[in-house]
Tab-separated table of C-alpha atoms and ligand atoms in Angstrom:
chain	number	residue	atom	x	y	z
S	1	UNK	CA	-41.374	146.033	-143.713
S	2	UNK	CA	-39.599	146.044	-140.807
S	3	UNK	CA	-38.510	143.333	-138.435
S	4	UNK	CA	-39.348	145.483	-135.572
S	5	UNK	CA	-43.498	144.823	-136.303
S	6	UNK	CA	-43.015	140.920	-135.396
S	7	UNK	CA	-44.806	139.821	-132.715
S	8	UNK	CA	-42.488	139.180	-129.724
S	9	UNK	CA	-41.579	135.550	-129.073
S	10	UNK	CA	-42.724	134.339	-132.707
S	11	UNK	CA	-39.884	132.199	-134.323
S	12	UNK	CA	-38.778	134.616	-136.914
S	13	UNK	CA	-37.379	132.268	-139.511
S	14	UNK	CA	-40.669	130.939	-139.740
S	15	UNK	CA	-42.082	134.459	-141.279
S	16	UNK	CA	-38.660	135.594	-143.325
S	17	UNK	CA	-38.156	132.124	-145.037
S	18	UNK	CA	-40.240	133.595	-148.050
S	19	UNK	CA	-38.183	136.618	-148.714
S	20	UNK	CA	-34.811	134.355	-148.950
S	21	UNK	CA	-32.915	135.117	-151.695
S	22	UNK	CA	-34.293	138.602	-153.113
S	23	UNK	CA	-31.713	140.628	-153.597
S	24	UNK	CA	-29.888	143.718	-151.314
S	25	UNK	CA	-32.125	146.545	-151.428
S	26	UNK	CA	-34.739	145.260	-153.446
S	27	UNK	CA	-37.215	145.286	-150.628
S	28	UNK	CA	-35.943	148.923	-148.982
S	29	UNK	CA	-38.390	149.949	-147.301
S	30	UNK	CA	-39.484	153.916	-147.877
S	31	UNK	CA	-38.001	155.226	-145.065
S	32	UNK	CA	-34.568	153.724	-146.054
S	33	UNK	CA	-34.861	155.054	-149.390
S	34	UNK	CA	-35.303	158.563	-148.170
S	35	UNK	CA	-32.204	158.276	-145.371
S	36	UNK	CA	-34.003	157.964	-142.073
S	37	UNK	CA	-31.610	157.550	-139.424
S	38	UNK	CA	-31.073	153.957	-138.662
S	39	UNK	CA	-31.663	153.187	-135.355
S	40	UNK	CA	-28.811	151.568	-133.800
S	41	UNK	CA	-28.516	149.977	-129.828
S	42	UNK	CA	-26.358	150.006	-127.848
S	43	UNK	CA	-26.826	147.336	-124.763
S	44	UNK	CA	-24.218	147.903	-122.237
S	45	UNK	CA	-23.187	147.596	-119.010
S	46	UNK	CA	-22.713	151.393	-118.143
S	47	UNK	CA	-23.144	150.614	-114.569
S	48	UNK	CA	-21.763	147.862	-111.887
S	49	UNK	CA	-18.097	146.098	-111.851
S	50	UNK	CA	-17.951	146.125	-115.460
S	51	UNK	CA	-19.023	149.914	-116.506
S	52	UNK	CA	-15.797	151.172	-117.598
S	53	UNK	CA	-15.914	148.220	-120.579
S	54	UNK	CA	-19.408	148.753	-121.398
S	55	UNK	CA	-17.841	152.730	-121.610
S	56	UNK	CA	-15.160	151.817	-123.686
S	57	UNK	CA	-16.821	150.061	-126.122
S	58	UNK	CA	-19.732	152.688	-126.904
S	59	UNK	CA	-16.730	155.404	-127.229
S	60	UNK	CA	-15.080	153.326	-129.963
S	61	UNK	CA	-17.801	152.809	-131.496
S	62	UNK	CA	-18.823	156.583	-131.568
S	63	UNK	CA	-15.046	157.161	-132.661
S	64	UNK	CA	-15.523	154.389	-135.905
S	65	UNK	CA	-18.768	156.352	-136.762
S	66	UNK	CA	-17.452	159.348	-136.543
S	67	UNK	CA	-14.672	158.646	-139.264
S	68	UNK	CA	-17.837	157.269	-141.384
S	69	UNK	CA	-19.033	160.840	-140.767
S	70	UNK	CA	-22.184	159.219	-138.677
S	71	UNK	CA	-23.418	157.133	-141.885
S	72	UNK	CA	-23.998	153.343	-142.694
S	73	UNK	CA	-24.726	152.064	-145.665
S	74	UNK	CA	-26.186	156.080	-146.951
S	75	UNK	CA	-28.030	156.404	-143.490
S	76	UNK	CA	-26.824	158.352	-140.847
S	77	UNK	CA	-27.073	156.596	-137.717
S	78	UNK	CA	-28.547	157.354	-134.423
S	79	UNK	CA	-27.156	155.555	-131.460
S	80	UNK	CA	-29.692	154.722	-128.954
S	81	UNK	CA	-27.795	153.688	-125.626
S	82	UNK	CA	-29.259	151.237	-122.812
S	83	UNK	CA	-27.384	150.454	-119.633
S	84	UNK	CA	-27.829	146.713	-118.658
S	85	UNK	CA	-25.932	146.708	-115.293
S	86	UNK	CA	-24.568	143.047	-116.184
S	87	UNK	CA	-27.334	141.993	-114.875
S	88	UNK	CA	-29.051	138.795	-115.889
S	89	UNK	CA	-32.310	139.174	-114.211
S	90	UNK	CA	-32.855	142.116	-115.953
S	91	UNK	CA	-31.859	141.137	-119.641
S	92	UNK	CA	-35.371	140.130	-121.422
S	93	UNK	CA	-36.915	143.173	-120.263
S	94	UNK	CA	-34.011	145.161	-121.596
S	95	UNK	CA	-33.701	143.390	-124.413
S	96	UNK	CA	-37.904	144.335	-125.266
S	97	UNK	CA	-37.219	147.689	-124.141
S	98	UNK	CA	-34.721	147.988	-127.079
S	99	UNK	CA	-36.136	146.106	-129.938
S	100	UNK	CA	-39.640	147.446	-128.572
S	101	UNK	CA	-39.956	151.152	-126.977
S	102	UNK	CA	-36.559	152.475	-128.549
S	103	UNK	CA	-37.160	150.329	-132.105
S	104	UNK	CA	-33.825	149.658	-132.708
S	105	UNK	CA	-32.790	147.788	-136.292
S	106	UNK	CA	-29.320	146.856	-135.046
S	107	UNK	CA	-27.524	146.501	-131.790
S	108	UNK	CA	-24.091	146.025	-130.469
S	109	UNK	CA	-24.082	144.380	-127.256
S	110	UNK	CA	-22.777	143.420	-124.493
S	111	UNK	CA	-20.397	142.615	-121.931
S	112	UNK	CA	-21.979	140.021	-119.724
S	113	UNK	CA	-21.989	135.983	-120.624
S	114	UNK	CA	-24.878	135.771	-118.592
S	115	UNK	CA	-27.124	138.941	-120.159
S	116	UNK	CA	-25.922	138.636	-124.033
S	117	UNK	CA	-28.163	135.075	-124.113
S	118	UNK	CA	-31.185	137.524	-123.750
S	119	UNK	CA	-30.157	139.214	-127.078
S	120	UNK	CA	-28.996	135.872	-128.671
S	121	UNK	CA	-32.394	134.360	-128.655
S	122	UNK	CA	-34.055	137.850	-129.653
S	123	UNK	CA	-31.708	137.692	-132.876
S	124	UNK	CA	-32.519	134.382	-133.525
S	125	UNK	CA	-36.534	134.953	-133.061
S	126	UNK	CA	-36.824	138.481	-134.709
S	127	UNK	CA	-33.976	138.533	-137.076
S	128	UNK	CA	-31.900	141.825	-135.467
S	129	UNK	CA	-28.543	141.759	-136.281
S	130	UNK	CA	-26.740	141.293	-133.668
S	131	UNK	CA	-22.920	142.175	-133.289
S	132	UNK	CA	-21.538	141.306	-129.710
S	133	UNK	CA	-18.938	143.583	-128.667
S	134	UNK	CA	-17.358	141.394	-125.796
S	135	UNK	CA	-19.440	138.785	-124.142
S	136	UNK	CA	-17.611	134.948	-125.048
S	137	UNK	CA	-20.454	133.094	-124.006
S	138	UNK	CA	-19.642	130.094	-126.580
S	139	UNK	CA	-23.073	128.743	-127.228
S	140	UNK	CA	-23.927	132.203	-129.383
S	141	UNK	CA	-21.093	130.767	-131.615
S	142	UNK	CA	-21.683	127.321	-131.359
S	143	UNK	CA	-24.792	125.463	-130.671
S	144	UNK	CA	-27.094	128.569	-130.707
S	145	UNK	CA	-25.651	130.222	-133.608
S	146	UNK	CA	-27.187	131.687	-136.332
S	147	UNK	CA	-27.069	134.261	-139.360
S	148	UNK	CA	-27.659	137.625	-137.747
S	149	UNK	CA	-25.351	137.017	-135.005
S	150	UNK	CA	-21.840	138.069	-135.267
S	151	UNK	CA	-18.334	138.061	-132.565
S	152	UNK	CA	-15.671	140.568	-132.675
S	153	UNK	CA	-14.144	140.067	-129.687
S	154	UNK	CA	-13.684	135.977	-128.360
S	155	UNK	CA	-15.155	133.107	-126.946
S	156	UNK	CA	-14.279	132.579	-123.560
S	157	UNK	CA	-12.483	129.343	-124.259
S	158	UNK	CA	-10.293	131.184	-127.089
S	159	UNK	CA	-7.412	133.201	-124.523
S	160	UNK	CA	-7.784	131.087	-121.732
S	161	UNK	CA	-6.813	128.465	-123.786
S	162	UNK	CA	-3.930	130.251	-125.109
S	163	UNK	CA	-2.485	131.154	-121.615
S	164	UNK	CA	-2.870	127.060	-120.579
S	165	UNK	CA	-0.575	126.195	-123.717
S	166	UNK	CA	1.939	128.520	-122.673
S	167	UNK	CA	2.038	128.050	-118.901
S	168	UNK	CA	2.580	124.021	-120.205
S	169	UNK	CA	5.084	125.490	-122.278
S	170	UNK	CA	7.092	127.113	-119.816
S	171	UNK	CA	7.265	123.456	-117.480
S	172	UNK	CA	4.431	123.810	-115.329
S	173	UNK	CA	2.720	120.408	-114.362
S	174	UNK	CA	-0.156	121.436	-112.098
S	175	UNK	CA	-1.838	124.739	-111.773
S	176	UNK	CA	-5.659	125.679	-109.535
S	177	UNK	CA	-7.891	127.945	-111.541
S	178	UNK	CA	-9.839	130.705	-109.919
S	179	UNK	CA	-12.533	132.495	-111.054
S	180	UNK	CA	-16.156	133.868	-110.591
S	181	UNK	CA	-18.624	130.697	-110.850
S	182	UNK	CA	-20.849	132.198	-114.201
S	183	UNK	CA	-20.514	131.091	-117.895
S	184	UNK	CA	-17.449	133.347	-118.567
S	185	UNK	CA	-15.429	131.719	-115.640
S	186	UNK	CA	-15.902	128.498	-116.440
S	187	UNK	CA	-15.598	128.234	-119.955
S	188	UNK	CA	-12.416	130.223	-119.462
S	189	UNK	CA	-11.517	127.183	-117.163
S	190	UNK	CA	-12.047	124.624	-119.874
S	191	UNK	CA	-10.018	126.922	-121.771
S	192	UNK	CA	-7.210	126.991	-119.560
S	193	UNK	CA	-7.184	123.466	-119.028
S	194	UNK	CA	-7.400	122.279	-122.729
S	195	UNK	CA	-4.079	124.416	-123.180
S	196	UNK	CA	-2.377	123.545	-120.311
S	197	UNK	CA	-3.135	119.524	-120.877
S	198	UNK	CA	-2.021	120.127	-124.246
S	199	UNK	CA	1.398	121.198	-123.141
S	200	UNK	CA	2.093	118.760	-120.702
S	201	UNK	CA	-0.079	119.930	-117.368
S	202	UNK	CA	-3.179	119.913	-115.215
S	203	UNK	CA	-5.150	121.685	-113.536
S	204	UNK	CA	-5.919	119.815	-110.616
S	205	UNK	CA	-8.355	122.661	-108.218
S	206	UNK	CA	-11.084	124.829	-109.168
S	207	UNK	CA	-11.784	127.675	-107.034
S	208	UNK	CA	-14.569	129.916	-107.421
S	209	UNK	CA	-16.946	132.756	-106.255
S	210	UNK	CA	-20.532	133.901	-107.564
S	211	UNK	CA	-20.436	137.187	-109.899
S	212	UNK	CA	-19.574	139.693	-108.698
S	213	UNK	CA	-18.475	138.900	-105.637
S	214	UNK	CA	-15.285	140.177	-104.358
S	215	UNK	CA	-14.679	137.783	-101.205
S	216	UNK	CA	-11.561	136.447	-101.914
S	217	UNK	CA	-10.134	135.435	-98.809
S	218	UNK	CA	-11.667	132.174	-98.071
S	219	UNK	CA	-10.248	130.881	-101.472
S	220	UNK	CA	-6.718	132.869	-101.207
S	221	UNK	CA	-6.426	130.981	-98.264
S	222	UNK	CA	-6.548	127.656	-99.859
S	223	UNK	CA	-4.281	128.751	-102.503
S	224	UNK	CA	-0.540	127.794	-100.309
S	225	UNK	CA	-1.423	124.018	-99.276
S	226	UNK	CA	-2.486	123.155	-103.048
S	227	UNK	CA	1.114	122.529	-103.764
S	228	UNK	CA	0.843	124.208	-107.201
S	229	UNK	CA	2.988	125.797	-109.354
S	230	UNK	CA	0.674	128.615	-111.217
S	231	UNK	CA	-2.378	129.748	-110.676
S	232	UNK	CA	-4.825	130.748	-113.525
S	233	UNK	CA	-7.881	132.925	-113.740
S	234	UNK	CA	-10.491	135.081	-114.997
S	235	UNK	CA	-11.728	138.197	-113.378
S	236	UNK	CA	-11.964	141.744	-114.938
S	237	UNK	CA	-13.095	145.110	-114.772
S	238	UNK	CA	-13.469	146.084	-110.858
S	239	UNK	CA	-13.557	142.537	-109.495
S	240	UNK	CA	-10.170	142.381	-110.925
S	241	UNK	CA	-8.567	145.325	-109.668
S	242	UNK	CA	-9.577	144.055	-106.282
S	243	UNK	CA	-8.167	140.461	-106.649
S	244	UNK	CA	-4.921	141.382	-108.110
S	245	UNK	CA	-4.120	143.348	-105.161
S	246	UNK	CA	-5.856	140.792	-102.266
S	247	UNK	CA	-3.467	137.992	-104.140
S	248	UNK	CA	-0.066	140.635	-103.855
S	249	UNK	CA	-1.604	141.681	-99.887
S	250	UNK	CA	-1.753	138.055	-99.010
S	251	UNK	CA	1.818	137.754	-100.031
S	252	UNK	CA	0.952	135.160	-102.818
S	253	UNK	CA	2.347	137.137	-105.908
S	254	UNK	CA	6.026	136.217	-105.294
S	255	UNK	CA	5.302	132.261	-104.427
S	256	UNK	CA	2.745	131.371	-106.641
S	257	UNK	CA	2.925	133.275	-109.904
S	258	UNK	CA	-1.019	134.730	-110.780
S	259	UNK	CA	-1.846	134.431	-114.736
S	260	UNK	CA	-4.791	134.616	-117.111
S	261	UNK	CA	-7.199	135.102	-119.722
S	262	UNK	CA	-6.124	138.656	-120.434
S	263	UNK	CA	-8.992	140.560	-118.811
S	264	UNK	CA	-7.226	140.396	-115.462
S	265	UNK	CA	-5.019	143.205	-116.062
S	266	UNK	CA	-6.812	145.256	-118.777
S	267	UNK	CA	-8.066	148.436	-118.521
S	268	UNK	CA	-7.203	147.851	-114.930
S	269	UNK	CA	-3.065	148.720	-114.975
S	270	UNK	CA	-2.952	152.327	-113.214
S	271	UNK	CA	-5.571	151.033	-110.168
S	272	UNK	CA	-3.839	147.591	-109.645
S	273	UNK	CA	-0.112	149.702	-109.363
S	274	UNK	CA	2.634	147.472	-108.579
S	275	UNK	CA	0.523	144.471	-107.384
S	276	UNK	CA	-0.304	143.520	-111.140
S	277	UNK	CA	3.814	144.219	-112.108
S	278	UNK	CA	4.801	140.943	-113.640
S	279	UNK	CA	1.658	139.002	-113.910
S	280	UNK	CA	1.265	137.291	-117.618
S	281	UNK	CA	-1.645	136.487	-119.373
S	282	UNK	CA	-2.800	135.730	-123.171
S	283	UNK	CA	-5.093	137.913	-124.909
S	284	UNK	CA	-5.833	139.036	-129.021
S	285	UNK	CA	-4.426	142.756	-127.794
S	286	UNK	CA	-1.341	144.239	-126.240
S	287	UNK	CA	-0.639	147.677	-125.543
S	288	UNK	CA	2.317	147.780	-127.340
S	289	UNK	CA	1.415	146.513	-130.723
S	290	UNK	CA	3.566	148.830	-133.309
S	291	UNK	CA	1.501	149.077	-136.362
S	292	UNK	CA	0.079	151.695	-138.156
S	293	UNK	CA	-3.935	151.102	-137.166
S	294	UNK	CA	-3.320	150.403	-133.788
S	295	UNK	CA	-1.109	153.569	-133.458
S	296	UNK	CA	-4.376	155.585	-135.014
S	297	UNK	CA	-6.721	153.914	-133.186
S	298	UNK	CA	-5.234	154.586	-129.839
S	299	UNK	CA	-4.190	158.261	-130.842
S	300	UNK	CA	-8.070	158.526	-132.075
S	301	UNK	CA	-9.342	157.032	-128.581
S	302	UNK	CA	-7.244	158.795	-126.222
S	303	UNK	CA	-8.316	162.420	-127.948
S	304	UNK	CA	-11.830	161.714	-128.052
S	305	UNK	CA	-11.522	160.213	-124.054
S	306	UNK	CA	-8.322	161.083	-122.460
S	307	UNK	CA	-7.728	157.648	-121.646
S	308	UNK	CA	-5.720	154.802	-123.618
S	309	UNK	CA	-7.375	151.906	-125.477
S	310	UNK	CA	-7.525	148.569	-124.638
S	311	UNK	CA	-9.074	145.627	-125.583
S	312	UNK	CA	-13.407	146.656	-125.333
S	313	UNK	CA	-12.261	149.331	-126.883
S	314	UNK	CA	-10.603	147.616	-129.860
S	315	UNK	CA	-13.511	145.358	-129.909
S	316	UNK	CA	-15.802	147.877	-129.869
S	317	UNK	CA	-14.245	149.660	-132.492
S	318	UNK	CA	-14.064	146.215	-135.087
S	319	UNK	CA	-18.317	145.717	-133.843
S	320	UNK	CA	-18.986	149.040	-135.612
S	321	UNK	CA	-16.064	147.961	-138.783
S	322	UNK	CA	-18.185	144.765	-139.739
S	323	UNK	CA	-21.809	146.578	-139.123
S	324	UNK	CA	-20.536	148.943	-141.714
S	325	UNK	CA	-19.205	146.626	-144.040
S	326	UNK	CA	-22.522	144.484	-143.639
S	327	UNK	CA	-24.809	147.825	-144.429
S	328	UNK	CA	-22.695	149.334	-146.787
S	329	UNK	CA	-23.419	145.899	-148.746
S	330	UNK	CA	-26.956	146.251	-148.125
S	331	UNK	CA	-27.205	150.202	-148.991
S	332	UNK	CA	-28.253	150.587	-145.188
S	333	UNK	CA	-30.942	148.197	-144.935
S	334	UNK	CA	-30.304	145.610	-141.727
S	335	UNK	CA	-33.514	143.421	-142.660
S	336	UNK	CA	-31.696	142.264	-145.951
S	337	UNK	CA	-30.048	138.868	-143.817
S	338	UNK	CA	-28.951	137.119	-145.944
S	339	UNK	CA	-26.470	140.087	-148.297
S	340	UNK	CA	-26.115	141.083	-145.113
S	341	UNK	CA	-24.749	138.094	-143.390
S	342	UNK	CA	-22.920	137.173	-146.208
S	343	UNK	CA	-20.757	140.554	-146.267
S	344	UNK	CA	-19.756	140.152	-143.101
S	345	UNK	CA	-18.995	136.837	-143.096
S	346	UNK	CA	-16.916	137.395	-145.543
S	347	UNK	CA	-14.783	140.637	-144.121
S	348	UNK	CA	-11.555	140.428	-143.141
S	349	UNK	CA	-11.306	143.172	-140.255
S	350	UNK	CA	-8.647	145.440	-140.323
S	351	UNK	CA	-8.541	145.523	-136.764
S	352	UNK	CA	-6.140	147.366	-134.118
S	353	UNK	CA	-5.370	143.800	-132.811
S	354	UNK	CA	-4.086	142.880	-136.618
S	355	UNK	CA	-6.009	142.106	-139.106
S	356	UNK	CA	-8.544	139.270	-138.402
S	357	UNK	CA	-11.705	137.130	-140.751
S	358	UNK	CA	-14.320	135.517	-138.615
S	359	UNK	CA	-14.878	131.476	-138.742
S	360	UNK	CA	-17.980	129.507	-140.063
S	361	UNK	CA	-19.700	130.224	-136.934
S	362	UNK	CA	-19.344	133.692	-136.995
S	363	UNK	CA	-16.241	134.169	-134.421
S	364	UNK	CA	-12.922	135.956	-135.036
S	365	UNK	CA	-9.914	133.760	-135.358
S	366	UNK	CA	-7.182	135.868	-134.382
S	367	UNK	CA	-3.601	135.830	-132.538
S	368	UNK	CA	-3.519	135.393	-129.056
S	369	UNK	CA	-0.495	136.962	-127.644
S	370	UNK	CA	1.286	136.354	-124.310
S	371	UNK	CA	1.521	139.690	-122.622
S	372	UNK	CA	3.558	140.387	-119.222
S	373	UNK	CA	2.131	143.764	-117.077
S	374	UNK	CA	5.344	145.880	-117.235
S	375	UNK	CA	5.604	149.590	-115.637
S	376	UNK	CA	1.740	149.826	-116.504
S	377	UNK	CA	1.636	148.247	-119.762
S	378	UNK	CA	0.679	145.330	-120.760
S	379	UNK	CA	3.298	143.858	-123.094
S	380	UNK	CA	3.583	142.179	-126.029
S	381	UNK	CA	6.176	139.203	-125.233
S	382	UNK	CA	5.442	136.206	-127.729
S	383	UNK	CA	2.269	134.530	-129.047
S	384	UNK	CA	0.595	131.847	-126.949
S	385	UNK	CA	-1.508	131.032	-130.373
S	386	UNK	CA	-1.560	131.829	-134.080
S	387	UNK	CA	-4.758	131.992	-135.786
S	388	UNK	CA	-6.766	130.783	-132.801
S	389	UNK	CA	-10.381	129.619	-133.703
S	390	UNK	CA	-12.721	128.396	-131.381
S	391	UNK	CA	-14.095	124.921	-132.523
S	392	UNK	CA	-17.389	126.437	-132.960
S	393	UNK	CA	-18.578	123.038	-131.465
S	394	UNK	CA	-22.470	122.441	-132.730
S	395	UNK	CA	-22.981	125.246	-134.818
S	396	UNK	CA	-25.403	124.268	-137.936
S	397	UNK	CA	-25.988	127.353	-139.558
S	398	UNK	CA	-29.678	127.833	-140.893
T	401	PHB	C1	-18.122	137.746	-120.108
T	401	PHB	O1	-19.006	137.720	-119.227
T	401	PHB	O2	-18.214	137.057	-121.137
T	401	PHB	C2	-16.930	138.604	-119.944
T	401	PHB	C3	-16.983	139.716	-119.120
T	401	PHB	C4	-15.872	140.529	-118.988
T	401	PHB	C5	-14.705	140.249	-119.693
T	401	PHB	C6	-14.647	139.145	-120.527
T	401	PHB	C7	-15.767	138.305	-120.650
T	401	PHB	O3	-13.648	141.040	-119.582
């Protein structure tokens, strides 16, 4: 039996309930038993401002497979790849093309806020697991959460929040947040202004663009007569490379100091130059973190890519960690949900960023660090928050 013959759109739970409880394996299905490949998706953005972190993350997870030598659970895997542009119009019919023409058991996806809802609600209809890679959209870890659906990266809220405590922290009062107007944005906001009103400060402007827009002007403009003394944001991939170096151009860098959730200035460094040098922002990864898995990983990524790591990767890397650890516990069989689920909700990752477990909802809580952009790295320089969870607000697991 495989999930894969449900009828599209038919609550899942509904069909499953019956099999709850029979144990790992029990049910294998004969083409598990005999080692058929399992059929594994990838939905990512491999086009579009956010293709080189849709790029990153399939490499690491090729690179984790490939020190599994290609198996799961006794299967060897197949990796079936779909480029979703980041674009939310598109998302349902990508998300059918996967679980329907390709038949995919599993998939690891994506980057987009806006696009991962699509492959939410298929998890939560036909039972896929689904491990997301990147996108913090917080309802897939709070309100809409569920068994099959796993986080190793953040919700949006998690290093936003972190860089708002330690902007308050360092004295600032009041602060303007600016960001692309889309679920990843704004939650970052809330983020940013829980920390920063927990330390003593306010945000007290909101300026924002739709995705992906890169017209910045009309906002840096407004930026000098807000009388503030920081200004946070979220941008990342191409968008970001572009903003970092409008806000040095306009000659704001050096009178209003830029920060952020950590995506501003990862995986970005060598095109932003000296326009990004200085800028701090809070993230679960730093470049310089001096421990022995993070000094493999990156020596393993840069051989296989000729490029350094950074965060998608890492995250990337830890989505393809706990669907091992889930279908090694089920001897490769991703219908068994509830062994399954409860493998991986048990794991504790050892991840690049340090080692991390994931919270009731299903969402890493990890270490947010305060990094400062330095000669093309982005450095470790303190920790903005220890054991960061998000509050998981609403979640009532099934
Ligand atoms: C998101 O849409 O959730 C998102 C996209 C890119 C990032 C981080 C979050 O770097």
């Amino acid at each position: 039996m495989t999930r894969n013959s449900f009828t599209p759109g038919v609550p899942r739970r509904a069909l499953a309930l019956p099999l709850a409880g029979i144990a790992a394996g029990a049910l294998a299905s004969p083409a598990i038993a005999q080692g058929a490949p399992l059929r594994l998706g990838l939905m990512l953005p491999f086009s579009g401002t956010f293709a080189s972190l849709g790029e990153n993350i399939a490499q690491a997870v090729e690179l984790h497979l490939n020190e599994r030598g290609g198996r799961m659970g006794g299967r060897p895997v197949q990796v079936i790849r779909l480029d979703d542009e980041s674009n939310p119009a598109n998302a349902v019919a990508n998300v059918n093309r996967l679980l329907g023409r390709d038949r995919v058991e599993a998939v690891i996806g994506t980057v987009h806020s806006g696009v991962v809802m699509a492959l939410v609600q298929a998890s939560r209809e036909r039972g896929v697991p689904l491990i997301i890679p990147n996108a913090g959209n917080a309802a897939a870890t709070r309100e809409l959460c569920a068994p099959t659906i796993f986080r190793t990266s953040f919700t949006n809220w998690q290093p936003a929040y972190g860089m708002g405590l330690a902007l308050g922290r360092q004295g600032v009062k009041r602060a303007a947040w600016i960001t692309w107007d889309y679920a990843a944005g704004n939650e970052a906001g809330e983020g940013f202004r829980d920390g920063l009103r927990a330390s003593g400060g306010e945000v007290v402007r909101e300026l924002k663009l739709p995705f992906p827009e890169t017209n910045f002007q009309p906002l840096l403009a407004q930026i000098p007569g807000l009388n503030v003394e920081a200004v946070g944001s979220f941008f990342a991939g191409g968008g970001a490379v572009q903003f970092v170096r409008e806000y040095a151009a306009a000659g704001l860098r050096d009178r209003v100091p830029l920060c952020g959730s950590g995506f501003l200035t990862e995986g970005t460094l060598a095109a932003q130059g000296a326009a990004a040098e200085g800028i701090r922002t809070a993230l679960h990864y730093g470049d310089g973190l001096d421990t022995p898995k993070n000094r493999a990983f990156r020596s393993g990524f840069r051989e296989r890519t000729n490029r350094d790591a950074d965060v998608y990767a890492v995250q990337g890397y830890d989505a393809a960690q706990l669907l091992g650890i889930g279908l090694d516990a089920t001897r490769g069989d991703p219908t068994a949900e509830q062994p399954l689920a409860r493998a991986m909700r048990a794991a504790r990752i050892d991840s690049p960023r340090g080692a991390f477990t994931l919270s009731p909802s299903h969402n890493p809580v990890q270490t947010i660090y305060l990094r400062e952009a330095r000669g093309g790295l982005n450095q470790v320089i303190g920790v903005a928050a220890e054991a960061l969870a998000d509050p998981g607000t609403g979640c009532r697991m099934a």
